[in-house]
Amino acid sequence: MKTEIIIINKERNVTLTAYTQQVGGKFANITKRPAVLILPGGGYQYCSDREADPVAFSYLQAGYQAFILRYSVAEHSSWPNPLEDVEQAMELIRSREDWNVYTDKVAVAGFSAGGHLAAAAATMSKKRPNAAILGYAVTGHDVKACNMTAPDTTPYVDKNTCPCFVFATRTDDLVPIKNSIEFIDALEKADISFESHIYAYGPHGFTIGNSSALTPGKPICNRAHRWVEDSIEWLKDMFGDFGDGEMSKPKCKGHFSGDSDAYLNLDCTIGHLMRFPEAIEAMGDFAKGMDEEEMLKAVSSMQLKGALRFMKVPQEVVDDIGNKLKEIPNRI
Amino acid sequence: MKTEIIIINKERNVTLTAYTQQVGGKFANITKRPAVLILPGGGYQYCSDREADPVAFSYLQAGYQAFILRYSVAEHSSWPNPLEDVEQAMELIRSREDWNVYTDKVAVAGFSAGGHLAAAAATMSKKRPNAAILGYAVTGHDVKACNMTAPDTTPYVDKNTCPCFVFATRTDDLVPIKNSIEFIDALEKADISFESHIYAYGPHGFTIGNSSALTPGKPICNRAHRWVEDSIEWLKDMFGDFGDGEMSKPKCKGHFSGDSDAYLNLDCTIGHLMRFPEAIEAMGDFAKGMDEEEMLKAVSSMQLKGALRFMKVPQEVVDDIGNKLKEIPNRI
Amino acid sequence: MKTEIIIINKERNVTLTAYTQQVGGKFANITKRPAVLILPGGGYQYCSDREADPVAFSYLQAGYQAFILRYSVAEHSSWPNPLEDVEQAMELIRSREDWNVYTDKVAVAGFSAGGHLAAAAATMSKKRPNAAILGYAVTGHDVKACNMTAPDTTPYVDKNTCPCFVFATRTDDLVPIKNSIEFIDALEKADISFESHIYAYGPHGFTIGNSSALTPGKPICNRAHRWVEDSIEWLKDMFGDFGDGEMSKPKCKGHFSGDSDAYLNLDCTIGHLMRFPEAIEAMGDFAKGMDEEEMLKAVSSMQLKGALRFMKVPQEVVDDIGNKLKEIPNRI
Amino acid sequence: MKTEIIIINKERNVTLTAYTQQVGGKFANITKRPAVLILPGGGYQYCSDREADPVAFSYLQAGYQAFILRYSVAEHSSWPNPLEDVEQAMELIRSREDWNVYTDKVAVAGFSAGGHLAAAAATMSKKRPNAAILGYAVTGHDVKACNMTAPDTTPYVDKNTCPCFVFATRTDDLVPIKNSIEFIDALEKADISFESHIYAYGPHGFTIGNSSALTPGKPICNRAHRWVEDSIEWLKDMFGDFGDGEMSKPKCKGHFSGDSDAYLNLDCTIGHLMRFPEAIEAMGDFAKGMDEEEMLKAVSSMQLKGALRFMKVPQEVVDDIGNKLKEIPNRI
């Protein structure tokens, strides 16, 4: 492994630590690697070492290139300084050929205030990451308590937001859990893929949750440390996994429904389809059952394919509806 | 283990299957056992066997008594029939002495429509469970799609709701994930303890998620089956664990903050405390920093103890504030 | 699930408890199930309930049919009574059509003295199981300490022994760990497939190792409980896993090398091949390097395919040797 | 984290790569760290990168300092060159104060030929490690196949050998599994603590067993990768865990029985105690039951405390025997 420390912005004390692993040689099947850019927390006052190296080791072990950004804090923390730092780091990670990074497989992982910054990268940045891991992140208005100039990121979630992995403890006494809840609610409304784990109890800032990273004496539930392994498995689902020369195909796509696809399809939600007269015709009898307002409200977020299966509609009818829908251009 | 099938309501075909394990004897340290009442899904049309025995085995293995309620479905499903069935079952479980159940450690575990029923038990019932496990539960208005008479449970969440463990897959094509998100949002607002896991992808109705319970051929992420083990660990946190004669103390309490305690304290949220002039006085300088509206909004959900720690307020000052708050009666 | 208690031998108080799950119906993809016959421990003086139901629940949850045999103990324990009980149970499990068991997928799982009995079933029985799980089993001469008439099973391990999963704690103060070591050593010598886990510390009789099954107050390492899940995964490897109508193919075969196959092949060990002049000729240059006694001794247990790969012998040469070997009949 | 590459022996191309983490600062509770010295495999012909960094990341994540020794190979591999390299590395690790290593908590972790070297360090070295992790190690005579000058390490196992964690796959086609079996057998005979995991199937050289370290296309059972996490938990048991300023006490001691303690005690094996006439007297009635040769043979490896518990000897009698034994000096 090579270690480099690159000065991103001298005046603002911004550095990028690059931990990069070899490709080829004894790793003959690996030609490039996915990457994680780590954004430690610290209330925009400092960048915590507890959320730096220990996190990097976790992803390095999984075969990823790992980068730690010590972004603009304290007197340099005015927005958009920190986000600009992230954008510069993202650009560097994607352009340095000797780092052997898949340019479309770069995640950010941020914690607390760093989680705010990761969420900003995922929602507002000009250099978007391909996935975001948000740990006890102060994604909402609460960020003002540590950085008055920093924006609430939740309203910026839209269909261009990358898939997110969101975790926190329900008893976080510093960053209220509603930050995470409101963020995944926004992801759901924007039809974005995500995974989320809210653990029953544990302190703020528990980082990777093992004995060497935890502050002694603070009770934490025994599930909390699993986010590390789970986020690695999730990244495999979103980015694909190491294979023989190239990564395997992702198992999960970035959007849930077909509501933003070019043409209508069985993955669309019923609420979306019912806005298209041609789709109503294609759904035939099924659509007729939807004309009651209360029923329509009840099923509007359901995917058509699930509803048809639940109604035990025969497969050939389902296929027929699917074929008809595929002819109808979507208006989003 | 003893197996009994008890007819709860003959006309409506309601039965309770009781799987009860011995206490004493070779289990000398066990005098009673906690219990789980399982409510299978099936869209209020039937009770699925896939969500019955396999779930029971999981909790039996953990040392729990397990009960399966086949509640009123199909032509008998009109509300409140199913909830009445649950109430009768709860009463029986708590009163049958030969079942050796801790009356204050009875959880419900419901799936899909059964998850709706479990949520109703947790929020609306006269015989409340002590914890609820809600699997891909149709907790919201969407329940109307399968049972027009059944109520949206989310509005009923209040400070008397029991702790909940909520899980689902983000890609559920039948019960939209917003059911789970809105439910945990309501739990948060009501200050109720919970744990939640939303897995990246997997089908509706994945039950315990192993090869014998899954329908073949439907992709599911490799974290989804972990809810079983995690819910058992969570129940230990809420109910205590087996010990030498009696259960150990719970590690997690049912409410998060001190906002509903009899007297004010450091666990109260700042927003709550700022409503009490005496509390403002007790917080001294700290409260003065809160007078800006934007700042107060940012910190209102934060617990006072977390904020004081973040501000590095010396421990003796923290203790002093704590002592003063404890004198102030709470008005909820 | 159905529960039946069948009297196997009234005089000797031998019973078989059958916990059988449904096939078909909502489990449409399951037509039969593999099974586990559980043999609790108790020093041939009794059958411990701690190693009965809790073990059964574990395999039931995995989709297996589970049977508990309370075999001949105390005054009825003279050999071969207990083994005869097992044989009767095995025959019943394989012949009762309404139990829907795959007759070639029946494992035994025995603990302590019950582990001795399971090992006897695996090595000496007329009704062999298809796999054996041996927990802190008194497989060796030490069995005499609790049953003078019972045989040391280790000498009976031969090429007809079924695959075994062997676990124990290194600090077992009742059944010395050498029982397990000598048993796996015998399995290795007989070329039998096995998996084994010897955990650093923990008491004898820890059964499934969770809080409801453990005796309080006895330190045990946090890996010890994993044998349950690991043995289930191992059974899947040996028996195949649930699929769409039938079980998938096993991933691991019952013998390690090709030394007992009908014809020689690349999976044979070098020591075995060097006994055949035709094989020596087929191996060509490679065999010449083996003529030194010390070298031959060093590589005799190595499979030919591994050695050729290590020597970087080109694939076409390897294929050529393989083709020649396949023509040579084996003499075992 | 700091990275240093130190030349241990220029002529022989021996280097030590040191990955050292900070103590103090944000890790206020950590004043020193335990360490692992990694010895990659490669048949004494090279040092494999696949068994270098990926292994280091695993222990770094657990809070350990990690060191990789690229020892004397190929033309420099004559014994005792490689062992001398290890001794120099061990000395350096224990003496470099700026590396902040607990001098009594330094483990070696070796793989394949590197596992042979780790076993040699554990059994023959002048600078012994405090624990050894041996992965698919060629501990026996088979080492001659890759290095004629290297000794069989198994005969050197004695009561001064450090605790060992031994893992391999049963189907290793290059290093026969009997290497691991014979090594743990020797550990048992020498009364040394150990943990061992032999997984049902998988290729030689599977390193940390995840997708980035495995060679694609070689079947491996899904337990095999768990040695990483298990070895970390085991090291915690042997070394203690991170606490508030210093490490907690170890949970497991280095020897199993009391047979090498200064005075006799209840942890001694019966076979050992029966060699002392004073001990026979102290054991009273219990010892009388041992006079039959066959019975004595059956119980000789059993610890006295286990046997007394099994015989249900009352606690006060047990205590009395224990007190008498403690007066009798041991002759080992």
GROMACS .gro file of N, CA and C in nm, chain D residues 12-71:
model
  180
 1008ARG      N    1   2.012  -0.995   0.183
 1008ARG     CA    2   1.910  -1.099   0.162
 1008ARG      C    3   1.775  -1.038   0.125
 1009ASN      N    4   1.774  -0.907   0.099
 1009ASN     CA    5   1.649  -0.840   0.060
 1009ASN      C    6   1.538  -0.853   0.165
 1010VAL      N    7   1.574  -0.845   0.289
 1010VAL     CA    8   1.474  -0.860   0.395
 1010VAL      C    9   1.430  -0.721   0.442
 1011THR      N   10   1.297  -0.699   0.439
 1011THR     CA   11   1.244  -0.570   0.483
 1011THR      C   12   1.129  -0.590   0.581
 1012LEU      N   13   1.115  -0.490   0.666
 1012LEU     CA   14   1.001  -0.487   0.757
 1012LEU      C   15   0.919  -0.363   0.724
 1013THR      N   16   0.792  -0.384   0.685
 1013THR     CA   17   0.702  -0.272   0.663
 1013THR      C   18   0.623  -0.249   0.791
 1014ALA      N   19   0.632  -0.129   0.844
 1014ALA     CA   20   0.566  -0.097   0.972
 1014ALA      C   21   0.449  -0.004   0.946
 1015TYR      N   22   0.328  -0.050   0.981
 1015TYR     CA   23   0.210   0.036   0.977
 1015TYR      C   24   0.172   0.065   1.122
 1016THR      N   25   0.201   0.186   1.167
 1016THR     CA   26   0.177   0.214   1.309
 1016THR      C   27   0.077   0.328   1.327
 1017GLN      N   28  -0.015   0.305   1.420
 1017GLN     CA   29  -0.121   0.401   1.446
 1017GLN      C   30  -0.086   0.488   1.566
 1018GLN      N   31  -0.149   0.602   1.571
 1018GLN     CA   32  -0.122   0.695   1.680
 1018GLN      C   33  -0.178   0.643   1.813
 1019VAL      N   34  -0.122   0.691   1.921
 1019VAL     CA   35  -0.182   0.670   2.054
 1019VAL      C   36  -0.203   0.809   2.112
 1020GLY      N   37  -0.287   0.820   2.214
 1020GLY     CA   38  -0.317   0.950   2.272
 1020GLY      C   39  -0.393   1.038   2.175
 1021GLY      N   40  -0.396   1.168   2.201
 1021GLY     CA   41  -0.473   1.261   2.117
 1021GLY      C   42  -0.619   1.222   2.119
 1022LYS      N   43  -0.680   1.209   2.000
 1022LYS     CA   44  -0.821   1.169   1.996
 1022LYS      C   45  -0.841   1.025   2.043
 1023PHE      N   46  -0.731   0.948   2.053
 1023PHE     CA   47  -0.740   0.813   2.109
 1023PHE      C   48  -0.691   0.817   2.254
 1024ALA      N   49  -0.755   0.902   2.332
 1024ALA     CA   50  -0.702   0.934   2.465
 1024ALA      C   51  -0.691   0.812   2.554
 1025ASN      N   52  -0.776   0.711   2.529
 1025ASN     CA   53  -0.774   0.595   2.616
 1025ASN      C   54  -0.669   0.492   2.577
 1026ILE      N   55  -0.599   0.517   2.468
 1026ILE     CA   56  -0.502   0.419   2.418
 1026ILE      C   57  -0.360   0.475   2.437
 1027THR      N   58  -0.282   0.405   2.519
 1027THR     CA   59  -0.146   0.452   2.546
 1027THR      C   60  -0.043   0.368   2.472
 1028LYS      N   61  -0.074   0.242   2.450
 1028LYS     CA   62   0.008   0.153   2.369
 1028LYS      C   63  -0.088   0.063   2.293
 1029ARG      N   64  -0.032  -0.013   2.201
 1029ARG     CA   65  -0.116  -0.105   2.122
 1029ARG      C   66  -0.051  -0.242   2.114
 1030PRO      N   67  -0.130  -0.349   2.108
 1030PRO     CA   68  -0.072  -0.479   2.074
 1030PRO      C   69  -0.031  -0.479   1.927
 1031ALA      N   70   0.043  -0.580   1.886
 1031ALA     CA   71   0.097  -0.582   1.750
 1031ALA      C   72   0.089  -0.720   1.689
 1032VAL      N   73   0.086  -0.721   1.555
 1032VAL     CA   74   0.093  -0.847   1.479
 1032VAL      C   75   0.203  -0.836   1.375
 1033LEU      N   76   0.289  -0.936   1.375
 1033LEU     CA   77   0.394  -0.945   1.273
 1033LEU      C   78   0.349  -1.048   1.170
 1034ILE      N   79   0.332  -1.000   1.047
 1034ILE     CA   80   0.274  -1.085   0.941
 1034ILE      C   81   0.385  -1.146   0.856
 1035LEU      N   82   0.375  -1.278   0.836
 1035LEU     CA   83   0.472  -1.351   0.756
 1035LEU      C   84   0.401  -1.414   0.637
 1036PRO      N   85   0.407  -1.348   0.520
 1036PRO     CA   86   0.335  -1.400   0.403
 1036PRO      C   87   0.392  -1.535   0.359
 1037GLY      N   88   0.312  -1.608   0.283
 1037GLY     CA   89   0.358  -1.734   0.228
 1037GLY      C   90   0.421  -1.717   0.091
 1038GLY      N   91   0.454  -1.830   0.030
 1038GLY     CA   92   0.516  -1.828  -0.103
 1038GLY      C   93   0.619  -1.940  -0.117
 1039GLY      N   94   0.604  -2.046  -0.040
 1039GLY     CA   95   0.689  -2.164  -0.056
 1039GLY      C   96   0.836  -2.135  -0.037
 1040TYR      N   97   0.868  -2.037   0.042
 1040TYR     CA   98   1.008  -1.993   0.063
 1040TYR      C   99   1.075  -1.953  -0.068
 1041GLN      N  100   0.991  -1.929  -0.173
 1041GLN     CA  101   1.046  -1.881  -0.299
 1041GLN      C  102   1.021  -1.731  -0.315
 1042TYR      N  103   0.915  -1.682  -0.253
 1042TYR     CA  104   0.883  -1.539  -0.258
 1042TYR      C  105   0.790  -1.509  -0.140
 1043CYS      N  106   0.756  -1.381  -0.121
 1043CYS     CA  107   0.661  -1.344  -0.016
 1043CYS      C  108   0.539  -1.284  -0.085
 1044SER      N  109   0.423  -1.351  -0.071
 1044SER     CA  110   0.306  -1.315  -0.150
 1044SER      C  111   0.239  -1.187  -0.100
 1045ASP      N  112   0.219  -1.092  -0.191
 1045ASP     CA  113   0.149  -0.968  -0.155
 1045ASP      C  114   0.004  -0.992  -0.113
 1046ARG      N  115  -0.054  -1.100  -0.160
 1046ARG     CA  116  -0.193  -1.130  -0.121
 1046ARG      C  117  -0.206  -1.160   0.027
 1047GLU      N  118  -0.096  -1.203   0.089
 1047GLU     CA  119  -0.100  -1.235   0.232
 1047GLU      C  120  -0.024  -1.130   0.313
 1048ALA      N  121  -0.012  -1.011   0.255
 1048ALA     CA  122   0.061  -0.904   0.324
 1048ALA      C  123  -0.037  -0.792   0.364
 1049ASP      N  124  -0.057  -0.693   0.279
 1049ASP     CA  125  -0.144  -0.579   0.314
 1049ASP      C  126  -0.286  -0.620   0.357
 1050PRO      N  127  -0.353  -0.708   0.282
 1050PRO     CA  128  -0.492  -0.739   0.325
 1050PRO      C  129  -0.499  -0.791   0.468
 1051VAL      N  130  -0.399  -0.868   0.508
 1051VAL     CA  131  -0.396  -0.917   0.646
 1051VAL      C  132  -0.368  -0.801   0.741
 1052ALA      N  133  -0.275  -0.716   0.703
 1052ALA     CA  134  -0.241  -0.601   0.788
 1052ALA      C  135  -0.362  -0.512   0.813
 1053PHE      N  136  -0.441  -0.485   0.709
 1053PHE     CA  137  -0.558  -0.399   0.726
 1053PHE      C  138  -0.654  -0.455   0.830
 1054SER      N  139  -0.667  -0.588   0.831
 1054SER     CA  140  -0.760  -0.652   0.924
 1054SER      C  141  -0.723  -0.622   1.068
 1055TYR      N  142  -0.594  -0.635   1.100
 1055TYR     CA  143  -0.551  -0.612   1.239
 1055TYR      C  144  -0.541  -0.463   1.271
 1056LEU      N  145  -0.506  -0.383   1.171
 1056LEU     CA  146  -0.506  -0.238   1.192
 1056LEU      C  147  -0.647  -0.192   1.231
 1057GLN      N  148  -0.746  -0.243   1.160
 1057GLN     CA  149  -0.884  -0.205   1.190
 1057GLN      C  150  -0.921  -0.241   1.332
 1058ALA      N  151  -0.862  -0.349   1.383
 1058ALA     CA  152  -0.889  -0.391   1.521
 1058ALA      C  153  -0.810  -0.310   1.623
 1059GLY      N  154  -0.727  -0.216   1.576
 1059GLY     CA  155  -0.653  -0.130   1.668
 1059GLY      C  156  -0.510  -0.175   1.692
 1060TYR      N  157  -0.464  -0.277   1.618
 1060TYR     CA  158  -0.330  -0.330   1.638
 1060TYR      C  159  -0.228  -0.255   1.550
 1061GLN      N  160  -0.104  -0.251   1.597
 1061GLN     CA  161   0.004  -0.214   1.506
 1061GLN      C  162   0.031  -0.335   1.417
 1062ALA      N  163   0.059  -0.310   1.289
 1062ALA     CA  164   0.080  -0.423   1.198
 1062ALA      C  165   0.214  -0.410   1.128
 1063PHE      N  166   0.284  -0.521   1.119
 1063PHE     CA  167   0.416  -0.526   1.057
 1063PHE      C  168   0.419  -0.641   0.958
 1064ILE      N  169   0.478  -0.616   0.844
 1064ILE     CA  170   0.493  -0.722   0.743
 1064ILE      C  171   0.641  -0.749   0.724
 1065LEU      N  172   0.681  -0.871   0.744
 1065LEU     CA  173   0.821  -0.908   0.722
 1065LEU      C  174   0.834  -0.981   0.590
 1066ARG      N  175   0.913  -0.925   0.501
 1066ARG     CA  176   0.950  -0.997   0.379
 1066ARG      C  177   1.086  -1.059   0.406
 1067TYR      N  178   1.082  -1.186   0.445
 1067TYR     CA  179   1.199  -1.258   0.498
 1067TYR      C  180   1.281  -1.320   0.384
   0.00000   0.00000   0.00000
